[in-house]
Amino acid sequence: MIPIPDSEVTLLDINGIADEKYKNLLNKQVIYIRKHREQLQKKHAQVIYKQKTSNFSNIGYLNSTVDFKLLEQKMLEYLAAKEIVEGKEQASADKEEWQL
């Protein structure tokens, strides 16, 4: 539900976690999410997203949800800035290569 570019996602190796209680908790969460993925996405995530972005301000629980449109806008700004920075770095590297 929160927009994150794939390039910024880091996978967590649950087996590498030393705290057994925490590892068990994460494994239980993974099992639950996988088992209920479709229901969570269609019945809950999409409904909340539509309600929040359609300004259903009379629904109380929406007051404690994030501003999805703002997060989407900020993600696009981040990607644009990252592209500019990476482009400048690449341009600088290209320039150095040609000066040698």
PDB file of C-alpha atoms in Angstrom:
ATOM      1  CA  MET A   1       0.000   0.000   0.000  1.00  0.00           C
ATOM      2  CA  ILE A   2       2.902   2.353   0.541  1.00  0.00           C
ATOM      3  CA  PRO A   3       4.631   3.143  -2.755  1.00  0.00           C
ATOM      4  CA  ILE A   4       8.225   1.951  -2.767  1.00  0.00           C
ATOM      5  CA  PRO A   5      10.333   1.567  -5.904  1.00  0.00           C
ATOM      6  CA  ASP A   6      11.509  -2.018  -6.433  1.00  0.00           C
ATOM      7  CA  SER A   7      15.079  -0.721  -6.547  1.00  0.00           C
ATOM      8  CA  GLU A   8      14.793   0.357  -2.908  1.00  0.00           C
ATOM      9  CA  VAL A   9      13.449  -2.908  -1.486  1.00  0.00           C
ATOM     10  CA  THR A  10      15.847  -5.039   0.529  1.00  0.00           C
ATOM     11  CA  LEU A  11      14.862  -8.616   1.243  1.00  0.00           C
ATOM     12  CA  LEU A  12      15.161  -9.778   4.816  1.00  0.00           C
ATOM     13  CA  ASP A  13      16.790 -13.134   5.483  1.00  0.00           C
ATOM     14  CA  ILE A  14      14.623 -14.365   8.336  1.00  0.00           C
ATOM     15  CA  ASN A  15      16.870 -17.374   8.883  1.00  0.00           C
ATOM     16  CA  GLY A  16      19.755 -15.014   9.632  1.00  0.00           C
ATOM     17  CA  ILE A  17      17.962 -13.469  12.615  1.00  0.00           C
ATOM     18  CA  ALA A  18      19.464 -14.558  15.934  1.00  0.00           C
ATOM     19  CA  ASP A  19      16.459 -13.763  18.150  1.00  0.00           C
ATOM     20  CA  GLU A  20      14.339 -16.928  17.934  1.00  0.00           C
ATOM     21  CA  LYS A  21      11.157 -15.289  19.244  1.00  0.00           C
ATOM     22  CA  TYR A  22      11.387 -12.529  16.643  1.00  0.00           C
ATOM     23  CA  LYS A  23      12.216 -15.051  13.911  1.00  0.00           C
ATOM     24  CA  ASN A  24       9.150 -17.127  14.856  1.00  0.00           C
ATOM     25  CA  LEU A  25       6.951 -14.023  14.851  1.00  0.00           C
ATOM     26  CA  LEU A  26       8.154 -13.047  11.372  1.00  0.00           C
ATOM     27  CA  ASN A  27       7.635 -16.590  10.067  1.00  0.00           C
ATOM     28  CA  LYS A  28       4.070 -16.621  11.424  1.00  0.00           C
ATOM     29  CA  GLN A  29       3.405 -13.260   9.761  1.00  0.00           C
ATOM     30  CA  VAL A  30       4.774 -14.497   6.429  1.00  0.00           C
ATOM     31  CA  ILE A  31       2.588 -17.613   6.589  1.00  0.00           C
ATOM     32  CA  TYR A  32      -0.514 -15.556   7.429  1.00  0.00           C
ATOM     33  CA  ILE A  33       0.122 -12.980   4.690  1.00  0.00           C
ATOM     34  CA  ARG A  34       0.756 -15.637   2.047  1.00  0.00           C
ATOM     35  CA  LYS A  35      -2.373 -17.533   3.065  1.00  0.00           C
ATOM     36  CA  HIS A  36      -4.576 -14.411   3.018  1.00  0.00           C
ATOM     37  CA  ARG A  37      -2.785 -12.335   0.339  1.00  0.00           C
ATOM     38  CA  GLU A  38      -5.699 -11.991  -2.058  1.00  0.00           C
ATOM     39  CA  GLN A  39      -8.194 -11.121   0.667  1.00  0.00           C
ATOM     40  CA  LEU A  40      -5.809  -8.588   2.219  1.00  0.00           C
ATOM     41  CA  GLN A  41      -5.208  -6.883  -1.113  1.00  0.00           C
ATOM     42  CA  LYS A  42      -8.725  -6.874  -2.533  1.00  0.00           C
ATOM     43  CA  LYS A  43     -10.900  -6.571   0.537  1.00  0.00           C
ATOM     44  CA  HIS A  44      -8.738  -4.362   2.678  1.00  0.00           C
ATOM     45  CA  ALA A  45      -5.858  -2.583   0.967  1.00  0.00           C
ATOM     46  CA  GLN A  46      -7.707  -1.547  -2.182  1.00  0.00           C
ATOM     47  CA  VAL A  47     -10.822  -0.506  -0.265  1.00  0.00           C
ATOM     48  CA  ILE A  48      -8.864   1.635   2.192  1.00  0.00           C
ATOM     49  CA  TYR A  49      -6.847   3.179  -0.655  1.00  0.00           C
ATOM     50  CA  LYS A  50     -10.008   4.099  -2.585  1.00  0.00           C
ATOM     51  CA  GLN A  51     -11.716   5.478   0.508  1.00  0.00           C
ATOM     52  CA  LYS A  52      -8.704   7.570   1.507  1.00  0.00           C
ATOM     53  CA  THR A  53      -8.040   8.934  -1.984  1.00  0.00           C
ATOM     54  CA  SER A  54     -11.743   9.696  -2.484  1.00  0.00           C
ATOM     55  CA  ASN A  55     -11.835  11.783   0.716  1.00  0.00           C
ATOM     56  CA  PHE A  56     -14.305   9.720   2.718  1.00  0.00           C
ATOM     57  CA  SER A  57     -13.501  11.824   5.773  1.00  0.00           C
ATOM     58  CA  ASN A  58     -16.559  10.592   7.667  1.00  0.00           C
ATOM     59  CA  ILE A  59     -14.977   7.157   8.158  1.00  0.00           C
ATOM     60  CA  GLY A  60     -13.082   7.371  11.440  1.00  0.00           C
ATOM     61  CA  TYR A  61     -10.316   4.826  10.830  1.00  0.00           C
ATOM     62  CA  LEU A  62      -9.151   6.735   7.745  1.00  0.00           C
ATOM     63  CA  ASN A  63      -7.852   9.461  10.062  1.00  0.00           C
ATOM     64  CA  SER A  64      -5.118   7.076  11.191  1.00  0.00           C
ATOM     65  CA  THR A  65      -4.024   6.071   7.684  1.00  0.00           C
ATOM     66  CA  VAL A  66      -1.279   7.657   5.618  1.00  0.00           C
ATOM     67  CA  ASP A  67      -1.839  10.187   2.837  1.00  0.00           C
ATOM     68  CA  PHE A  68      -1.370   7.846  -0.124  1.00  0.00           C
ATOM     69  CA  LYS A  69      -1.420  10.584  -2.769  1.00  0.00           C
ATOM     70  CA  LEU A  70       1.274  12.535  -0.926  1.00  0.00           C
ATOM     71  CA  LEU A  71       3.425   9.413  -0.594  1.00  0.00           C
ATOM     72  CA  GLU A  72       2.978   8.653  -4.301  1.00  0.00           C
ATOM     73  CA  GLN A  73       3.972  12.225  -5.179  1.00  0.00           C
ATOM     74  CA  LYS A  74       7.037  12.068  -2.923  1.00  0.00           C
ATOM     75  CA  MET A  75       8.078   8.736  -4.410  1.00  0.00           C
ATOM     76  CA  LEU A  76       7.933  10.245  -7.906  1.00  0.00           C
ATOM     77  CA  GLU A  77       9.981  13.228  -6.698  1.00  0.00           C
ATOM     78  CA  TYR A  78      12.511  10.847  -5.147  1.00  0.00           C
ATOM     79  CA  LEU A  79      12.797   8.853  -8.358  1.00  0.00           C
ATOM     80  CA  ALA A  80      13.253  12.032 -10.408  1.00  0.00           C
ATOM     81  CA  ALA A  81      15.955  13.311  -8.040  1.00  0.00           C
ATOM     82  CA  LYS A  82      17.671   9.935  -8.018  1.00  0.00           C
ATOM     83  CA  GLU A  83      17.653   9.875 -11.812  1.00  0.00           C
ATOM     84  CA  ILE A  84      19.210  13.347 -11.932  1.00  0.00           C
ATOM     85  CA  VAL A  85      21.925  12.391  -9.421  1.00  0.00           C
ATOM     86  CA  GLU A  86      22.687   9.115 -11.165  1.00  0.00           C
ATOM     87  CA  GLY A  87      22.688  10.898 -14.509  1.00  0.00           C
ATOM     88  CA  LYS A  88      25.168  13.487 -13.210  1.00  0.00           C
ATOM     89  CA  GLU A  89      27.403  10.768 -11.795  1.00  0.00           C
ATOM     90  CA  GLN A  90      27.274   8.922 -15.088  1.00  0.00           C
ATOM     91  CA  ALA A  91      27.955  12.127 -17.012  1.00  0.00           C
ATOM     92  CA  SER A  92      30.923  12.872 -14.739  1.00  0.00           C
ATOM     93  CA  ALA A  93      32.290   9.354 -15.207  1.00  0.00           C
ATOM     94  CA  ASP A  94      31.799   9.612 -18.950  1.00  0.00           C
ATOM     95  CA  LYS A  95      33.594  12.965 -19.002  1.00  0.00           C
ATOM     96  CA  GLU A  96      36.567  11.589 -17.037  1.00  0.00           C
ATOM     97  CA  GLU A  97      36.792   8.614 -19.379  1.00  0.00           C
ATOM     98  CA  TRP A  98      37.057  10.866 -22.421  1.00  0.00           C
ATOM     99  CA  GLN A  99      39.654  13.141 -20.778  1.00  0.00           C
ATOM    100  CA  LEU A 100      42.091  10.266 -20.221  1.00  0.00           C
TER     101      LEU A 100
END
